[in-house]
XYZ file of C-alpha atoms in Angstrom:
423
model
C -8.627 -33.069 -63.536
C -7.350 -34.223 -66.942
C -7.993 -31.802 -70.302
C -9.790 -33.540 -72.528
C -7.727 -33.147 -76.011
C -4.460 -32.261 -73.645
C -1.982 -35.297 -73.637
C -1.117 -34.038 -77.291
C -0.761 -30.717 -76.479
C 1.569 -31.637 -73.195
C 3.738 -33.882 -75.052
C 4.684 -30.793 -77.888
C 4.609 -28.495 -75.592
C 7.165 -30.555 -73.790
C 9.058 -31.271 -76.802
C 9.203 -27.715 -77.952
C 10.431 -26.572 -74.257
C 13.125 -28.917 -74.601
C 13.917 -28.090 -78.136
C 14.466 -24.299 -76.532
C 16.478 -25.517 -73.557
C 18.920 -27.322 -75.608
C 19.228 -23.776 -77.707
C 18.878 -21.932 -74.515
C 21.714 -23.644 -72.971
C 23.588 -23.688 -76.105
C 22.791 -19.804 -76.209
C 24.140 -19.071 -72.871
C 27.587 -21.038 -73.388
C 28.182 -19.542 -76.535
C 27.427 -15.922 -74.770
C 29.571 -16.979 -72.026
C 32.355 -17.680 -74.193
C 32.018 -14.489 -76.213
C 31.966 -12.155 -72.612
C 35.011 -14.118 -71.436
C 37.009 -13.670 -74.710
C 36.104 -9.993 -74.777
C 37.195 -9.297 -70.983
C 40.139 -11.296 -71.917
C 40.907 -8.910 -75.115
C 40.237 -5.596 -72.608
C 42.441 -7.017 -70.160
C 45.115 -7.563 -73.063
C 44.263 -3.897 -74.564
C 44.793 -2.209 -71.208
C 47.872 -4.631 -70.647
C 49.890 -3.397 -73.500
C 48.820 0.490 -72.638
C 50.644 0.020 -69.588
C 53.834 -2.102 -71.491
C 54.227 1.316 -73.814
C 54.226 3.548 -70.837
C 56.646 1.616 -69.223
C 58.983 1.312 -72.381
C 59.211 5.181 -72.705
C 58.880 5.283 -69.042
C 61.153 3.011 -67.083
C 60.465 5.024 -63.747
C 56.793 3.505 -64.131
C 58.259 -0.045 -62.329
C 58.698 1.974 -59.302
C 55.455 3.293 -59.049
C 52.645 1.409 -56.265
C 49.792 0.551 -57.909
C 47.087 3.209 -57.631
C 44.326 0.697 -56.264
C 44.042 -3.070 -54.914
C 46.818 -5.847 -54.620
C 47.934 -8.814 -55.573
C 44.348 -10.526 -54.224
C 41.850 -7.357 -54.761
C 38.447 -8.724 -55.954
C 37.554 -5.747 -57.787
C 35.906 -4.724 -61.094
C 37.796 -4.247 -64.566
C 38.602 -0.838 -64.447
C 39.842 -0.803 -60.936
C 41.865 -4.210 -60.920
C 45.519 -2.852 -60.708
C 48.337 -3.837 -62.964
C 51.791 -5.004 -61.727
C 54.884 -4.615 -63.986
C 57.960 -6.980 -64.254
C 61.610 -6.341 -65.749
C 63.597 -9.113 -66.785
C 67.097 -9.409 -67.998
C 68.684 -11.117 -70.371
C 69.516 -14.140 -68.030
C 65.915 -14.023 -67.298
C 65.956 -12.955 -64.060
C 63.361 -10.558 -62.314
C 65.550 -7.249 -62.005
C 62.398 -4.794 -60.860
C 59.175 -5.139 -60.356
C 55.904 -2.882 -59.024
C 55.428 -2.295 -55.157
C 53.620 -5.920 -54.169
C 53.882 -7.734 -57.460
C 53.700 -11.598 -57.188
C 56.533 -13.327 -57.902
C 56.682 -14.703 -61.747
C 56.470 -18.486 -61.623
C 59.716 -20.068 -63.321
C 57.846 -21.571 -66.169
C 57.273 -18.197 -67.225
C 60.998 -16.690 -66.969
C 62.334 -19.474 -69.869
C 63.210 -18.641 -73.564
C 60.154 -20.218 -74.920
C 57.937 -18.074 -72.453
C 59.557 -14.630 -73.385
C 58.172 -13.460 -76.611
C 56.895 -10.289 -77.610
C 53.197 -9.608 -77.381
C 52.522 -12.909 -75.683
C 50.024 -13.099 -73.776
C 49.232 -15.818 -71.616
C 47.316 -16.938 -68.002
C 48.651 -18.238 -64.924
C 48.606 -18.585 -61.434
C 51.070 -17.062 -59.410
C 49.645 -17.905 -56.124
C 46.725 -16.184 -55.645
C 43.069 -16.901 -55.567
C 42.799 -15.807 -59.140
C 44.782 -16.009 -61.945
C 46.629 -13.582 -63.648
C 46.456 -12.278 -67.256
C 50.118 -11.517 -68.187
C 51.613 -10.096 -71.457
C 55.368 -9.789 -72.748
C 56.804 -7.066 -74.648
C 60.756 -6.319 -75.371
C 62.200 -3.629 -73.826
C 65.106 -1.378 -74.452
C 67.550 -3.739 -73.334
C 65.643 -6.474 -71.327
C 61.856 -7.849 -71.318
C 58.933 -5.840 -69.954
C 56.273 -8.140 -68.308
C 53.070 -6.776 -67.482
C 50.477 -8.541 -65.338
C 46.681 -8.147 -64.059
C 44.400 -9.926 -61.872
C 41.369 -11.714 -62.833
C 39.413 -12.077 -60.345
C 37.128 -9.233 -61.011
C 36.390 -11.003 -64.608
C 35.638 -14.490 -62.979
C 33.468 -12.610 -60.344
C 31.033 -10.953 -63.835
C 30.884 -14.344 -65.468
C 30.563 -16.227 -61.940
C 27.423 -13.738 -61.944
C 26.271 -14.114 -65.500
C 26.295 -17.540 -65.291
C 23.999 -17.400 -61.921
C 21.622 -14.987 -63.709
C 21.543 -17.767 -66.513
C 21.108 -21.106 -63.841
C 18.490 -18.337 -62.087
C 16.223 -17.548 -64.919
C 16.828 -20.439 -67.083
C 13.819 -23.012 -65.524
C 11.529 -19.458 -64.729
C 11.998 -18.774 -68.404
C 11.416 -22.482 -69.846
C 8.560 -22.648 -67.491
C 6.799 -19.658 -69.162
C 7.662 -21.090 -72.291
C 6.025 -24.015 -71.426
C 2.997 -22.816 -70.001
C 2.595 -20.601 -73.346
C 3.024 -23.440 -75.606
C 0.613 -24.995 -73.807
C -2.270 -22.844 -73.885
C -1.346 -22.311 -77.696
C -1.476 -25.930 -78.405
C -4.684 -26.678 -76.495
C -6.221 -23.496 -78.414
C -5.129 -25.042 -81.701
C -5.974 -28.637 -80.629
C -9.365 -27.640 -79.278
C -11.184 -27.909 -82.803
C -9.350 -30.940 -83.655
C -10.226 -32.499 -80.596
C -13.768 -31.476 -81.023
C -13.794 -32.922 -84.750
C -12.471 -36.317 -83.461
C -15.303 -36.416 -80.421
C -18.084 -35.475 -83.473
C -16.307 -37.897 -85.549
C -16.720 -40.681 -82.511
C -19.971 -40.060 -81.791
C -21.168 -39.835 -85.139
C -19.777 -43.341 -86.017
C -20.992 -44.945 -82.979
C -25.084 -43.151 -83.759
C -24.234 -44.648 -87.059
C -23.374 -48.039 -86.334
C -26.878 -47.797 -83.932
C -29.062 -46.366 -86.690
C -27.842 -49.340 -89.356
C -28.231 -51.326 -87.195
C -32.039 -51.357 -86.281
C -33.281 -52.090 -90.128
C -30.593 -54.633 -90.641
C -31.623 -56.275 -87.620
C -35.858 -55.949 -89.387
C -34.259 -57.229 -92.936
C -32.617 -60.563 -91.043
C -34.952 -61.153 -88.654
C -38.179 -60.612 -91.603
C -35.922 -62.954 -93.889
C -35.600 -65.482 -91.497
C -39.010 -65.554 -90.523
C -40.013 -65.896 -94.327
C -37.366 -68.745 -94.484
C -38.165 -70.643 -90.973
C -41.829 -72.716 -92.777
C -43.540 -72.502 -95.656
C -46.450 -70.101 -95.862
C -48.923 -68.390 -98.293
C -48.084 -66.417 -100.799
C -49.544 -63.481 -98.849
C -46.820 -64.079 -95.677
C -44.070 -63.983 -98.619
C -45.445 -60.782 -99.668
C -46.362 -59.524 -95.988
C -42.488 -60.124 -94.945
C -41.125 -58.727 -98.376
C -43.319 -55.431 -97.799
C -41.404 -54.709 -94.247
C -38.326 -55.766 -96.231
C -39.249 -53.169 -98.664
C -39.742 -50.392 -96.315
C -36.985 -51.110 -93.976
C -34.450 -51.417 -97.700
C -35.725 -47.618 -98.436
C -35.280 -46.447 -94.769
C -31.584 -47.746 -94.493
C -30.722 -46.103 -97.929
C -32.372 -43.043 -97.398
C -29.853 -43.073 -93.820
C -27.239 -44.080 -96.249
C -27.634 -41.239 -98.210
C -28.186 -38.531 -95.526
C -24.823 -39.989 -93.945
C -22.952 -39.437 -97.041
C -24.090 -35.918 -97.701
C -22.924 -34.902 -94.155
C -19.887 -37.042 -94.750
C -18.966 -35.129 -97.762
C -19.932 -31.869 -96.140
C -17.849 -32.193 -93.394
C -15.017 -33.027 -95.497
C -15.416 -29.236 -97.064
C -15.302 -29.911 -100.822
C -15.805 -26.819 -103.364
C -19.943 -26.001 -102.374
C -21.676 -25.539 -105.670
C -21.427 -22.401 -107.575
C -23.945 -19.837 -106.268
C -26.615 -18.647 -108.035
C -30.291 -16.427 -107.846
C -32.771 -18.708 -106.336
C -36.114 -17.202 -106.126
C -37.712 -18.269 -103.126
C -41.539 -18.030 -104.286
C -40.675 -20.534 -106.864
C -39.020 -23.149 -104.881
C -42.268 -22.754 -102.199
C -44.894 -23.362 -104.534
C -42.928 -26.251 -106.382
C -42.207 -27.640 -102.784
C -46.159 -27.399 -101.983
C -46.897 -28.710 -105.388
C -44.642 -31.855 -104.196
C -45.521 -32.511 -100.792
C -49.551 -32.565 -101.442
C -49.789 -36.127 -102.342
C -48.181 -37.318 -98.934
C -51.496 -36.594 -96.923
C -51.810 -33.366 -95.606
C -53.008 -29.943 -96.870
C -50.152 -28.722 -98.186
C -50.671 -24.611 -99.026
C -47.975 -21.760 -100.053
C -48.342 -18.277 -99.671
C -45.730 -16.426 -101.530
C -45.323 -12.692 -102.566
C -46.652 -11.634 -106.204
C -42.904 -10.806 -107.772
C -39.857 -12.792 -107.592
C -37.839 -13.276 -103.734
C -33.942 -13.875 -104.440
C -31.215 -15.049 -102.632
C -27.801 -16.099 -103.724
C -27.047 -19.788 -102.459
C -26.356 -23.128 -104.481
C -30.261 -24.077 -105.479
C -29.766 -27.616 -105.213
C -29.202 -27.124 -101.420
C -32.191 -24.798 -101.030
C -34.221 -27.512 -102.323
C -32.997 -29.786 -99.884
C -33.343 -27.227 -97.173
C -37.094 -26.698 -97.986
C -37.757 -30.651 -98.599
C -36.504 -31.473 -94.945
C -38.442 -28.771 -93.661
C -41.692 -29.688 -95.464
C -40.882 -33.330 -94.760
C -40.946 -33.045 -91.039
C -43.800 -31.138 -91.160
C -45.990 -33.195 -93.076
C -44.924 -36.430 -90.701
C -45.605 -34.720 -87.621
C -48.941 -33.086 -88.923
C -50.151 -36.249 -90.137
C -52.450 -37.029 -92.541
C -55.032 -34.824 -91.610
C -53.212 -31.994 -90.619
C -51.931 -29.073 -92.212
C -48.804 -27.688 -93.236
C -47.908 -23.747 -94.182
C -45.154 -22.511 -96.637
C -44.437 -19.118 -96.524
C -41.978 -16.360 -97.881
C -41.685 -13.230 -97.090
C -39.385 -10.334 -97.948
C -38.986 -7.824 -94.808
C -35.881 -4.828 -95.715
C -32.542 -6.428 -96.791
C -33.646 -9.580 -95.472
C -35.839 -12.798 -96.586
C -37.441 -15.517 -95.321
C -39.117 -19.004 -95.703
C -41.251 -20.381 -92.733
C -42.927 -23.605 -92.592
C -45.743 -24.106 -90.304
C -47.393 -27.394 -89.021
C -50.777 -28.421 -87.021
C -48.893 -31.147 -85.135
C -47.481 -31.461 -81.590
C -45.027 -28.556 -81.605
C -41.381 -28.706 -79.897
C -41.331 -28.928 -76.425
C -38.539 -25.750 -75.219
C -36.452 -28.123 -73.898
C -35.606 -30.005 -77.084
C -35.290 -26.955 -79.135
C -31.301 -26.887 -78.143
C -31.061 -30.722 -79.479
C -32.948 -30.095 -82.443
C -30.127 -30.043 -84.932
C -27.798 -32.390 -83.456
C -27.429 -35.603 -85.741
C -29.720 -38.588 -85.187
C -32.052 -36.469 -82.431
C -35.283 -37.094 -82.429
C -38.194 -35.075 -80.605
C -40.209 -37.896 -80.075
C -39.161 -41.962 -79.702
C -41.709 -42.875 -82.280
C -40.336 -40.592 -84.997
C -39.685 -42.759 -88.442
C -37.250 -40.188 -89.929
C -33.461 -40.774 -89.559
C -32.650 -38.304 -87.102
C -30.301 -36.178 -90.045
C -32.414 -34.368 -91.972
C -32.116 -31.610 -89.791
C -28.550 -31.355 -88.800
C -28.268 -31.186 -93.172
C -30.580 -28.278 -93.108
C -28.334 -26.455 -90.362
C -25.203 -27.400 -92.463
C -26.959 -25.643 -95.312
C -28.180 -22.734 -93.159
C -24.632 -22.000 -91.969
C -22.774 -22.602 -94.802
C -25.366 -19.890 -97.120
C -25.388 -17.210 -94.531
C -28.793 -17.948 -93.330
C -30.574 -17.598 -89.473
C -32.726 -20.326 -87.606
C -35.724 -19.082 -85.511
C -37.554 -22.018 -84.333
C -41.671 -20.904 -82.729
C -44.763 -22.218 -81.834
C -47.245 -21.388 -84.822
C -51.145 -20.344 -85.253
C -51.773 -23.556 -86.617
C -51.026 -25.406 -83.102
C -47.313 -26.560 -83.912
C -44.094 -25.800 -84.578
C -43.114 -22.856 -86.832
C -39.138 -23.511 -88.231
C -38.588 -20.088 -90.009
C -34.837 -19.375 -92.193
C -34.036 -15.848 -93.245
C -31.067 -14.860 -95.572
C -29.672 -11.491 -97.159
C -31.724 -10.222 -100.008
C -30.393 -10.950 -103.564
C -31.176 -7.959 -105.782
C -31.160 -9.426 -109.741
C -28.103 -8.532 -110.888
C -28.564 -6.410 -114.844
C -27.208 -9.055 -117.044
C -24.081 -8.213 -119.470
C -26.596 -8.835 -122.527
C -29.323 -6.633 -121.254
C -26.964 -4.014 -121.463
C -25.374 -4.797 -124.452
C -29.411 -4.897 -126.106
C -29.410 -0.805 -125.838
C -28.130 0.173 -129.008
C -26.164 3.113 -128.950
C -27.568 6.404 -130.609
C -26.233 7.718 -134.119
């Protein structure tokens, strides 16, 4: 089953887990390379320990090694180390109990140097590490096997092949869930952004489609004067409808696109209700407000209040019709406030209540709004703070109620400044 929203997050996640494979594999061969060189300086350390003790010491080439042979695969510290003398014609004089022979390559002027140290292979299954030092009267050549070192990177290098796709699957999987958690709004913006252009294009479309077909109807014959005016009418009404959709779709347009909201401010509630009332009471239906005696603050931008209230009282006077009735009321309860709006009309049915604020819903097929006055009101709601309760009401319809945080009035700088001090 395919994530919606996941190709994206696949294809970084799968870029950034190859991004950390290249630096994972560049990681390991650069850690590799710094293990090998420091066995390789141990083994060069412990090699020259043994050339001193042999200088001061020439008994010491007689010795047998304490541990292993020539083909031992043991660690570091117990991999033995063989000692060579070597005259002046460059020819092996004395040598440990079971030392490899020294290739010839390594018995020739340009080989015999003191302090270098080189590796070869004398036969073995290993190399050697050998070093050269001068002696008293001839060269001192001490040797040690590395098979114990290739065995610790062999195994280090394992580890790495091991735990290299475990780790870069984990990686993966975490990128993964982090991109399709930081995708997931995104994702959700285009599919709002999608829908909301194809409701669009269906809403314009209707009163464009009544404007042509009207104007060709007017245009087909000749008629009265009264036709003329009959088709211009519908014109009329269907030209206010599509800007009034024009408008809506721009405010939500430019909400969505999060611009600096207007500055904040005391609005007191009681006033906006009865102004609202006052407004509304020409449309048709009794239009009353009950409000508290003093002022009811909250702080919010006041031109959006006024919007809130008008789509509230707007959908309440359609639905009541013109004989119904429509409530406004505010009411201050403890720290919070709120302004309800109560119709006589059909009510919502529960099962659109969920729907109610999604853009271009309508409760009922015959509804003339534009299906966005609501879905601006919960855009205003949300963005000042404020709390939907949607009810049946007393009056036989819907109640739509909005409560915010109570606004105390703030004491003004020049209120304070009016108190003249005392002499």
């Amino acid at each position: 089953m395919r994530v919606k929203g996941s190709s994206p997050a696949v294809r970084v996640a799968a870029v950034a887990t190859a991004a950390i494979a290249v630096v994972y594999v560049i990681g390991a061969i650069v850690l590799n390379l710094v293990v090998a060189q420091h066995m390789i300086q141990q083994d060069d350390d412990q090699l020259s320990d043994h050339l001193t003790l042999a200088r001061h010491d020439p008994d010491t080439l007689r010795e047998r090694v304490a541990r292993g042979d020539a083909s031992s695969d043991l660690d570091a510290d117990g991999a033995p180390v063989f000692l060579w003398a070597v005259n002046t014609r460059r020819e092996v004089v004395a040598h440990s109990p079971g030392a490899p022979a020294l290739p010839p390559a390594l018995l020739t002027a340009d080989a015999l140097h003191d302090g270098r140290a080189v590796t070869a292979n004398l036969g073995g299954p290993a190399p050697f590490r050998l070093k050269v030092a001068r002696g008293h009267r001839d060269w001192l050549v001490a040797g040690q096997n590395l098979a114990s070192d290739r065995h610790t990177q062999h195994l280090m290098m394992d580890v790495e092949i091991i735990a290299g796709p475990f780790l870069l699957l984990a990686m993966f999987g975490g990128l993964l869930v982090v991109g399709l958690r930081a995708l997931a709004p995104v994702e959700q913006s285009r599919r709002r952004q999608l829908e909301f252009t194809a409701d669009a294009s269906h809403e314009l479309r209707t009163p464009l489609s009544v404007i042509r077909a009207e104007a060709d109807v007017a245009l087909s014959a000749p008629r009265e004067t009264a036709g003329y005016r009959d088709s211009l009418r519908r014109i009329q009404g269907e030209s206010r409808r599509l800007r009034q959709l024009v408008e809506d779709m721009l405010w939500l347009a430019r909400f969505d696109s999060n611009p600096p909201p207007p500055g904040s401010e005391p609005v007191d509630l009681a006033t906006l209700a009865q102004a609202c009332a006052d407004r509304f009471r020409a449309v048709g239906p009794a239009v009353s407000a009950e409000t508290p005696d003093g002022a009811v603050l909250i702080s919010a931008p006041p031109e959006w209040i006024d919007r809130l209230a008008g789509v509230l009282v707007d959908n309440a006077c359609r639905y009541a019709g013109p004989d119904g009735t429509v409530r406004i009321e505010v009411r201050a309860q403890g720290s919070r406030v709120s302004l309800t709006v109560e119709d006589s009309g059909p009510g919502i049915p529960e099962a659109e209540r969920p729907l109610l604020f999604d853009r271009f819903h309508r409760a009922t097929e015959h509804d003339a709004g534009s299906g966005l006055g609501l879905a601006i009101g919960d855009s205003i709601v949300r963005s000042t703070g404020g709390r939907w309760h949607v009810g049946d009401s007393p009056l036989g319809g819907a109640l739509m109620s909005v409560s915010w945080r109570h606004a105390q009035p703030a004491r003004t700088a020049a209120s304070l400044a009016g108190r003249s001090p005392q002499a």
